[in-house]
Coordinates of C-alpha atoms and ligand atoms in Angstrom, one line a residue:
M6 CA 20.3 163.1 -44.0
N7 CA 18.8 161.0 -41.0
S8 CA 20.7 157.8 -40.4
P9 CA 20.8 155.1 -42.9
L10 CA 19.0 151.5 -42.8
R11 CA 22.6 148.9 -43.1
I12 CA 21.5 146.6 -44.6
G13 CA 23.8 142.3 -44.3
I14 CA 22.2 140.0 -47.6
A15 CA 23.1 136.8 -46.9
G16 CA 22.8 134.7 -49.8
L17 CA 23.3 135.9 -53.2
G18 CA 21.9 133.7 -55.3
T19 CA 19.4 135.6 -57.7
V20 CA 17.2 137.2 -55.1
G21 CA 19.8 138.2 -53.4
S22 CA 21.5 140.1 -56.3
G23 CA 18.2 141.5 -57.2
V24 CA 18.2 143.0 -53.4
V25 CA 21.6 144.5 -54.9
K26 CA 19.9 145.8 -58.8
L27 CA 16.8 147.2 -57.2
L28 CA 18.1 149.0 -53.9
A29 CA 20.6 150.0 -56.4
E30 CA 18.9 151.6 -59.2
H31 CA 16.2 152.9 -56.9
G32 CA 18.6 154.5 -54.0
R33 CA 17.8 157.5 -54.5
L34 CA 13.6 156.9 -54.8
L35 CA 13.3 154.5 -51.8
S36 CA 15.9 157.0 -49.9
V37 CA 12.4 158.9 -49.9
R38 CA 10.3 157.3 -49.7
G39 CA 11.6 155.0 -46.6
G40 CA 12.7 158.4 -44.9
R41 CA 16.3 157.4 -45.4
P42 CA 18.9 155.7 -46.9
L43 CA 18.8 152.0 -47.8
K44 CA 22.8 151.4 -47.6
I45 CA 23.9 147.8 -48.1
V46 CA 27.1 147.6 -45.5
A47 CA 27.7 143.9 -46.1
V48 CA 27.1 140.5 -47.8
S49 CA 28.1 136.9 -47.2
A50 CA 28.0 134.5 -50.1
R51 CA 29.3 130.6 -50.5
S52 CA 31.3 131.5 -53.6
K53 CA 32.5 135.0 -54.6
K54 CA 31.5 133.6 -58.5
K55 CA 31.5 136.6 -60.4
R56 CA 27.9 138.0 -60.6
D57 CA 26.7 140.3 -61.9
I58 CA 26.0 142.6 -60.3
D59 CA 27.8 145.7 -58.2
L60 CA 29.3 145.0 -54.8
T61 CA 31.7 147.5 -54.4
G62 CA 31.6 149.9 -50.7
M63 CA 30.4 146.5 -49.3
R64 CA 32.3 144.1 -47.0
W65 CA 32.0 140.3 -48.1
E66 CA 32.0 138.2 -44.8
K67 CA 33.3 134.6 -45.4
D68 CA 31.2 133.8 -42.7
P69 CA 27.2 134.5 -43.2
M70 CA 27.4 134.2 -39.1
A71 CA 28.8 137.3 -38.8
L72 CA 26.1 139.3 -39.8
A73 CA 23.9 138.1 -37.1
T74 CA 26.2 140.3 -35.1
A75 CA 28.0 143.2 -36.4
P76 CA 27.3 146.2 -35.0
D77 CA 27.2 148.2 -37.5
I78 CA 24.3 145.9 -39.3
D79 CA 20.5 147.1 -38.6
V80 CA 18.6 144.6 -40.4
V81 CA 20.0 141.2 -41.5
V82 CA 17.9 139.6 -44.8
E83 CA 18.2 135.4 -44.9
L84 CA 19.0 134.4 -48.1
I85 CA 19.7 131.6 -48.1
G86 CA 17.2 129.4 -47.7
G87 CA 16.1 125.5 -45.8
S88 CA 14.5 125.2 -42.7
G89 CA 17.2 124.5 -40.9
G90 CA 20.7 125.2 -41.0
V91 CA 22.7 127.9 -41.6
A92 CA 19.6 130.0 -41.9
R93 CA 17.9 129.0 -38.4
R94 CA 20.5 129.6 -36.7
L95 CA 21.2 133.0 -38.5
V96 CA 17.7 134.3 -38.2
Q97 CA 18.4 133.5 -35.3
K98 CA 21.0 134.5 -33.9
A99 CA 20.2 138.2 -36.0
L100 CA 16.8 138.1 -33.4
A101 CA 18.8 137.4 -30.6
S102 CA 20.9 140.6 -31.3
G103 CA 18.6 143.1 -32.0
K104 CA 18.3 143.0 -35.7
H105 CA 15.5 143.0 -37.4
V106 CA 15.1 140.4 -39.4
V107 CA 14.3 140.6 -43.5
T108 CA 13.9 136.6 -45.2
A109 CA 12.5 135.4 -48.6
N110 CA 12.5 132.0 -46.5
K111 CA 9.0 130.0 -46.4
A112 CA 10.6 126.8 -45.4
L113 CA 11.3 127.9 -42.3
L114 CA 8.8 130.1 -41.0
A115 CA 6.8 127.1 -41.9
L116 CA 9.0 125.2 -39.0
H117 CA 9.1 127.4 -36.9
G118 CA 7.9 131.1 -37.8
T119 CA 5.8 130.9 -34.4
E120 CA 9.2 130.6 -32.0
L121 CA 11.0 133.0 -34.3
A122 CA 7.9 135.8 -34.7
A123 CA 7.8 135.2 -30.1
L124 CA 11.5 136.1 -30.4
A125 CA 11.2 138.4 -33.2
E126 CA 8.5 139.8 -30.5
K127 CA 10.6 139.6 -27.5
K128 CA 13.7 141.7 -28.5
Q129 CA 11.2 144.2 -29.9
R130 CA 12.4 143.7 -33.9
S131 CA 10.7 143.1 -37.2
L132 CA 10.7 139.0 -38.5
A133 CA 9.3 140.3 -42.4
F134 CA 9.0 137.9 -44.9
E135 CA 6.3 139.0 -48.2
A136 CA 9.3 137.7 -49.6
A137 CA 8.3 134.0 -49.0
V138 CA 4.9 134.0 -49.6
A139 CA 3.8 133.8 -54.0
G140 CA 7.0 136.2 -54.6
G141 CA 6.2 139.3 -55.4
I142 CA 2.1 139.8 -55.2
P143 CA 1.7 141.9 -51.6
I144 CA -0.2 139.4 -49.5
I145 CA 0.9 139.5 -46.3
K146 CA 1.6 143.0 -46.1
A147 CA -2.1 143.0 -46.9
L148 CA -2.9 140.2 -44.2
R149 CA -1.5 143.1 -41.6
E150 CA -2.0 145.3 -43.1
G151 CA -5.3 146.5 -46.2
L152 CA -7.9 143.4 -44.5
V153 CA -7.1 143.5 -41.1
G154 CA -10.5 144.9 -40.4
N155 CA -11.9 141.2 -41.2
R156 CA -11.9 137.5 -40.0
V157 CA -10.8 135.7 -43.1
K158 CA -14.1 133.1 -43.8
R159 CA -11.3 131.2 -46.2
L160 CA -8.1 132.2 -48.4
Y161 CA -7.5 129.6 -51.6
G162 CA -4.4 130.3 -54.0
I163 CA -1.8 128.6 -56.8
L164 CA 1.4 129.1 -54.7
N165 CA 3.6 127.6 -56.9
G166 CA 4.0 128.2 -60.4
T167 CA 6.7 125.2 -61.6
C168 CA 3.7 123.6 -61.0
N169 CA 0.8 125.7 -62.3
Y170 CA 3.0 126.3 -65.3
I171 CA 3.3 122.0 -65.6
L172 CA -1.0 121.6 -65.3
T173 CA -1.3 125.3 -68.1
T174 CA 1.3 124.0 -70.7
M175 CA -0.2 120.1 -70.2
R176 CA -3.7 121.0 -71.0
E177 CA -2.0 123.4 -74.0
T178 CA -0.1 121.0 -75.6
G179 CA -1.8 117.7 -74.6
R180 CA 2.1 116.2 -73.6
D181 CA 2.0 114.1 -70.9
F182 CA 3.6 115.2 -66.9
D183 CA 6.6 113.7 -67.3
V184 CA 7.5 115.0 -71.1
V185 CA 6.2 118.6 -69.8
L186 CA 8.5 118.2 -66.5
A187 CA 11.4 118.0 -68.1
E188 CA 11.3 120.7 -71.0
A189 CA 10.6 122.7 -68.7
Q190 CA 14.2 121.2 -66.1
A191 CA 15.2 121.6 -69.7
A192 CA 14.3 125.7 -69.8
G193 CA 15.0 126.1 -66.2
Y194 CA 11.9 127.1 -65.4
A195 CA 11.7 123.9 -63.3
E196 CA 13.9 122.7 -60.8
A197 CA 16.5 119.4 -61.7
D198 CA 14.9 118.0 -58.5
P199 CA 11.5 119.0 -59.1
T200 CA 9.8 117.3 -55.6
F201 CA 9.8 120.5 -53.1
D202 CA 7.3 121.9 -56.0
V203 CA 5.5 118.7 -57.7
D204 CA 5.1 117.4 -54.5
G205 CA 2.5 120.0 -53.0
I206 CA 5.3 120.7 -50.3
D207 CA 6.2 124.2 -51.2
A208 CA 2.9 125.5 -52.0
A209 CA 2.3 123.5 -48.0
H210 CA 4.9 125.8 -46.5
K211 CA 3.3 128.4 -48.2
L212 CA 0.1 128.1 -47.0
A213 CA 1.3 127.1 -43.7
V214 CA 2.8 130.7 -43.2
L215 CA -0.5 132.4 -44.9
T216 CA -3.2 130.2 -42.9
G217 CA -0.5 131.5 -38.7
A218 CA -1.3 135.1 -40.3
A219 CA -4.8 135.0 -41.8
F220 CA -6.7 132.9 -39.4
G221 CA -4.2 134.0 -35.7
A222 CA -3.3 130.2 -35.4
R223 CA 0.4 129.1 -34.5
V224 CA 1.8 127.5 -37.7
D225 CA 0.7 124.3 -38.2
F226 CA 3.2 123.2 -41.9
A227 CA 2.2 119.0 -40.1
G228 CA -1.3 120.1 -40.3
V229 CA -0.6 120.1 -43.8
H230 CA -3.0 117.6 -46.2
V231 CA -0.4 117.9 -49.0
E232 CA -0.6 115.9 -52.5
G233 CA 1.3 116.9 -55.5
I234 CA 0.4 116.7 -59.4
R235 CA 2.4 114.2 -60.2
R236 CA -0.9 111.9 -60.6
V237 CA -2.6 114.3 -62.9
T238 CA -2.6 112.8 -66.6
S239 CA -4.0 114.8 -69.9
M240 CA -6.8 113.0 -69.8
D241 CA -7.7 114.3 -66.9
I242 CA -7.6 117.4 -67.5
E243 CA -9.6 116.7 -70.8
F244 CA -12.5 115.5 -69.0
A245 CA -12.0 119.0 -66.8
Q246 CA -12.3 121.0 -70.3
E247 CA -15.3 118.9 -71.0
L248 CA -17.4 119.6 -67.5
G249 CA -16.6 122.9 -67.1
Y250 CA -13.0 123.0 -65.0
R251 CA -10.2 123.4 -65.4
I252 CA -6.6 122.1 -63.0
K253 CA -4.6 123.3 -60.5
L254 CA -2.7 122.7 -57.7
L255 CA -4.6 125.1 -55.5
G256 CA -3.7 125.1 -51.3
L257 CA -6.4 125.8 -49.2
A258 CA -7.4 127.1 -45.9
R259 CA -10.7 127.1 -43.6
E260 CA -12.0 127.1 -40.1
T261 CA -14.4 124.3 -39.7
R262 CA -16.0 122.6 -36.8
H263 CA -13.0 119.9 -36.8
G264 CA -10.3 122.6 -36.5
I265 CA -8.5 125.0 -38.1
E266 CA -9.1 122.3 -42.7
Q267 CA -5.2 123.1 -44.9
R268 CA -5.2 121.1 -48.2
V269 CA -2.8 121.6 -50.7
H270 CA -4.3 119.1 -54.1
P271 CA -5.0 119.1 -57.7
C272 CA -8.2 121.1 -58.1
M273 CA -11.2 121.1 -60.4
V274 CA -11.7 124.7 -60.6
P275 CA -15.2 125.8 -61.7
L276 CA -13.9 128.2 -66.0
D277 CA -16.4 130.5 -64.6
T278 CA -14.3 131.7 -61.8
P279 CA -12.0 134.5 -61.8
I280 CA -8.4 131.7 -60.3
A281 CA -9.0 129.0 -63.2
H282 CA -7.5 131.6 -65.2
I283 CA -4.1 132.1 -63.8
E284 CA -2.0 130.5 -65.9
G285 CA 2.0 129.3 -66.5
V286 CA 4.6 130.7 -63.8
F287 CA 1.4 133.2 -62.4
N288 CA 0.5 132.6 -59.0
A289 CA -2.7 134.4 -56.8
V290 CA -4.2 134.2 -54.0
V291 CA -8.2 134.5 -53.0
V292 CA -8.7 136.0 -49.3
E293 CA -12.6 136.0 -48.8
G294 CA -12.9 138.0 -46.2
D295 CA -16.6 139.1 -43.1
F296 CA -16.4 141.9 -44.3
V297 CA -14.9 143.5 -47.2
G298 CA -15.5 140.7 -49.4
T299 CA -13.5 137.8 -52.1
T300 CA -10.5 139.2 -52.9
M301 CA -7.6 138.8 -55.3
F302 CA -4.2 139.7 -56.1
Q303 CA -2.8 137.9 -58.9
G304 CA 1.1 138.6 -59.3
R305 CA 4.5 136.1 -60.7
G306 CA 5.5 134.2 -57.5
A307 CA 8.8 133.7 -58.5
G308 CA 12.4 135.8 -60.1
Q309 CA 14.4 137.4 -59.7
G310 CA 12.1 140.9 -60.0
P311 CA 9.6 140.4 -57.7
T312 CA 10.9 138.3 -55.4
A313 CA 13.5 141.1 -54.7
S314 CA 10.3 143.8 -54.9
A315 CA 9.0 142.7 -52.3
V316 CA 12.3 141.9 -50.2
V317 CA 13.1 145.4 -50.8
A318 CA 9.3 146.3 -50.0
D319 CA 10.3 145.0 -46.3
L320 CA 13.0 147.0 -45.9
V321 CA 11.4 149.7 -46.1
D322 CA 9.0 149.3 -43.4
V323 CA 12.2 148.5 -41.3
A324 CA 13.2 152.1 -42.7
R325 CA 10.3 153.3 -41.8
G326 CA 9.6 151.3 -38.5
R327 CA 6.1 150.3 -39.4
D328 CA 5.6 147.1 -37.7
M329 CA 3.8 144.8 -36.7
P330 CA 3.6 141.2 -35.1
A331 CA 5.4 138.8 -38.0
F332 CA 2.0 136.7 -38.1
V333 CA -0.1 139.8 -38.1
V334 CA -1.4 138.4 -33.8
P335 CA 1.2 138.4 -31.2
A336 CA 3.2 135.2 -30.7
E337 CA 2.3 134.6 -27.8
K338 CA -1.5 135.7 -28.5
L339 CA -1.5 132.6 -31.9
A340 CA -4.0 130.3 -30.9
T341 CA -3.0 126.3 -31.5
K342 CA -5.7 125.3 -33.1
K343 CA -6.5 121.9 -33.7
A344 CA -5.6 120.0 -38.0
S345 CA -9.5 119.4 -39.1
P346 CA -8.6 115.9 -40.5
M347 CA -9.1 115.3 -43.7
D348 CA -11.6 112.3 -43.4
R349 CA -14.1 115.1 -42.5
H350 CA -13.3 117.2 -45.9
V351 CA -16.8 117.5 -47.5
G352 CA -16.2 118.0 -50.6
A353 CA -17.5 116.9 -54.2
Y354 CA -14.6 114.6 -56.4
Y355 CA -14.0 113.9 -59.6
M356 CA -13.3 110.2 -59.9
R357 CA -11.7 108.3 -63.6
L358 CA -10.9 104.6 -63.6
M359 CA -10.3 102.9 -66.7
V360 CA -12.3 99.6 -66.6
Q361 CA -13.4 97.1 -69.5
D362 CA -15.9 97.9 -71.5
R363 CA -18.5 95.5 -70.5
P364 CA -21.4 95.0 -68.7
G365 CA -22.7 95.7 -64.8
V366 CA -18.5 98.0 -64.4
I367 CA -20.8 101.0 -64.5
A368 CA -24.6 99.5 -62.5
A369 CA -21.1 97.8 -59.7
V370 CA -19.3 101.0 -59.3
S371 CA -22.7 102.8 -58.9
G372 CA -23.7 100.0 -56.3
A373 CA -20.5 101.0 -54.5
L374 CA -21.4 104.2 -53.6
A375 CA -24.6 104.3 -53.2
K376 CA -23.6 102.1 -50.3
E377 CA -21.8 104.9 -49.0
R378 CA -25.2 107.2 -50.3
I379 CA -22.7 109.4 -52.8
S380 CA -24.8 110.2 -55.0
L381 CA -24.4 110.7 -58.9
E382 CA -24.1 114.3 -60.7
S383 CA -22.6 113.1 -63.8
M384 CA -20.9 110.2 -65.6
L385 CA -19.1 110.0 -68.8
Q386 CA -18.1 107.5 -71.0
R387 CA -15.5 107.7 -73.9
G388 CA -14.4 105.3 -76.9
R389 CA -15.4 102.0 -76.8
S390 CA -13.6 99.1 -77.0
E391 CA -13.2 94.5 -76.4
S392 CA -10.2 93.9 -75.3
G393 CA -8.2 96.8 -73.4
E394 CA -9.8 99.2 -71.1
V395 CA -12.0 102.7 -71.3
P396 CA -12.3 105.7 -69.2
V397 CA -15.0 106.5 -67.4
V398 CA -15.1 109.9 -65.3
L399 CA -17.9 110.0 -62.5
T400 CA -18.7 112.9 -60.6
T401 CA -20.4 113.2 -56.9
H402 CA -22.4 115.3 -55.2
E403 CA -20.7 116.5 -51.8
T404 CA -20.3 113.7 -49.5
E405 CA -17.5 113.1 -46.6
E406 CA -14.0 112.4 -47.8
A407 CA -13.6 108.7 -46.2
A408 CA -17.2 107.7 -47.3
M409 CA -15.3 108.2 -50.5
R410 CA -12.3 106.2 -49.9
R411 CA -14.3 103.7 -48.6
A412 CA -16.2 103.3 -51.5
L413 CA -12.8 103.5 -53.9
A414 CA -11.3 101.5 -51.8
R415 CA -14.4 98.9 -53.3
I416 CA -14.6 99.8 -56.7
A417 CA -10.7 99.4 -57.2
K418 CA -11.2 95.7 -56.0
L419 CA -13.8 95.3 -58.7
G420 CA -12.4 92.4 -61.7
A421 CA -12.8 94.9 -63.9
V422 CA -11.2 98.1 -62.7
A423 CA -8.0 97.7 -64.7
E424 CA -6.1 100.4 -62.8
E425 CA -5.9 102.9 -59.4
P426 CA -9.3 106.1 -59.3
C427 CA -8.3 108.6 -60.2
V428 CA -9.3 111.0 -57.4
I429 CA -9.7 114.8 -57.9
R430 CA -11.3 116.8 -55.2
I431 CA -14.5 119.6 -57.5
E432 CA -14.0 122.8 -55.6
A433 CA -16.7 124.5 -55.1
F434 CA -16.2 129.0 -54.5
Ligands
HSE22 N1 9.5 127.2 -56.3 C1 8.6 128.0 -56.6 C2 7.4 128.2 -57.2 C3 9.1 129.8 -56.6 O1 7.9 127.8 -58.4 O2 6.5 129.0 -57.3 C4 9.9 129.5 -55.1 O3 8.5 129.8 -54.3

């Protein structure tokens, strides 16, 4: 029997416990697939509370940093989370001490991925993070291995299950964001502090990591334009349906002549595209390669089983000695690419206004658009009101975002426009 791969796990929350369970349940199978046993020798967690996992034979380390230097550990699995603090110190120290590292920590990678990849390569150790992006979907492996022959033209995806669940439920029930969020929190689908999810930050972390791997670029989280889903109303979801779209929070990346465009925001996605039908907590990633064409991966982006599945896939790679640079090309060869400014984004737009129902309002709105040479594609008005406001929805042909913003500033100032217009970018796939 070959010598076991000796594992130390830092963090025994949902994912850590899932890894312990998976390795216990599939121990024999994995020792065949990995070419040697995968053995957890030590674990560390904040509290010693009772868990439904069997830790027999595993050393308990009070301080996770002890895993980084323990002579009987080959690979540290970091499941603590957070972009700094203990997680960052642990990963740095483990790599510096010659351990391999497997992590599910997207925030850490989004902010320090390039520097950690460089350290791993210098030490000739693996830094693997399949679980950090889209949970159980093997998208990092797809970029590193199956699609490695392609230049990626564009990549986009539903990268946050909480937002997709909220948007799906809003559409299905007609309820508004706040109500659905509160229900999701009560049911345990959304965090007590939902900021990272609903404001798009979690998706932006994942997109930054994907962009690095897909485009051979240094990870640039600061270059991601981020908007969340708080301003999407059930009215917009209904209009979207009527216009042939579904509203999804997408992360999108592509190279433009102005640099790399990375953006996370609600999008109008045409109903005849497969990604429009990824619903509930599911995630999906679409990669368009120059030789392969369009590929789509879908699955569960979070949860104990899917995330543990991704962590264990990385552990089997380490056991087999299968290694690639963390971001597909060596860290020193990752290009520093300019972030394309959002003002330069070119696309079509959906705009919903709440306006006083009186003559001349639409003329004033279309005048503001015409002044910026923005061409209208369609217009809808619903209802009739002598006193209150009515929604007016306009969709445009392709235009530059800077022009759209100038037009919006004018429109928002019109006396008949009652509240800040709701604008959602329309994506063409
Ligand atoms: N909170 C994330 C989501 C899962 O809702 O998709 C972990 O990244």
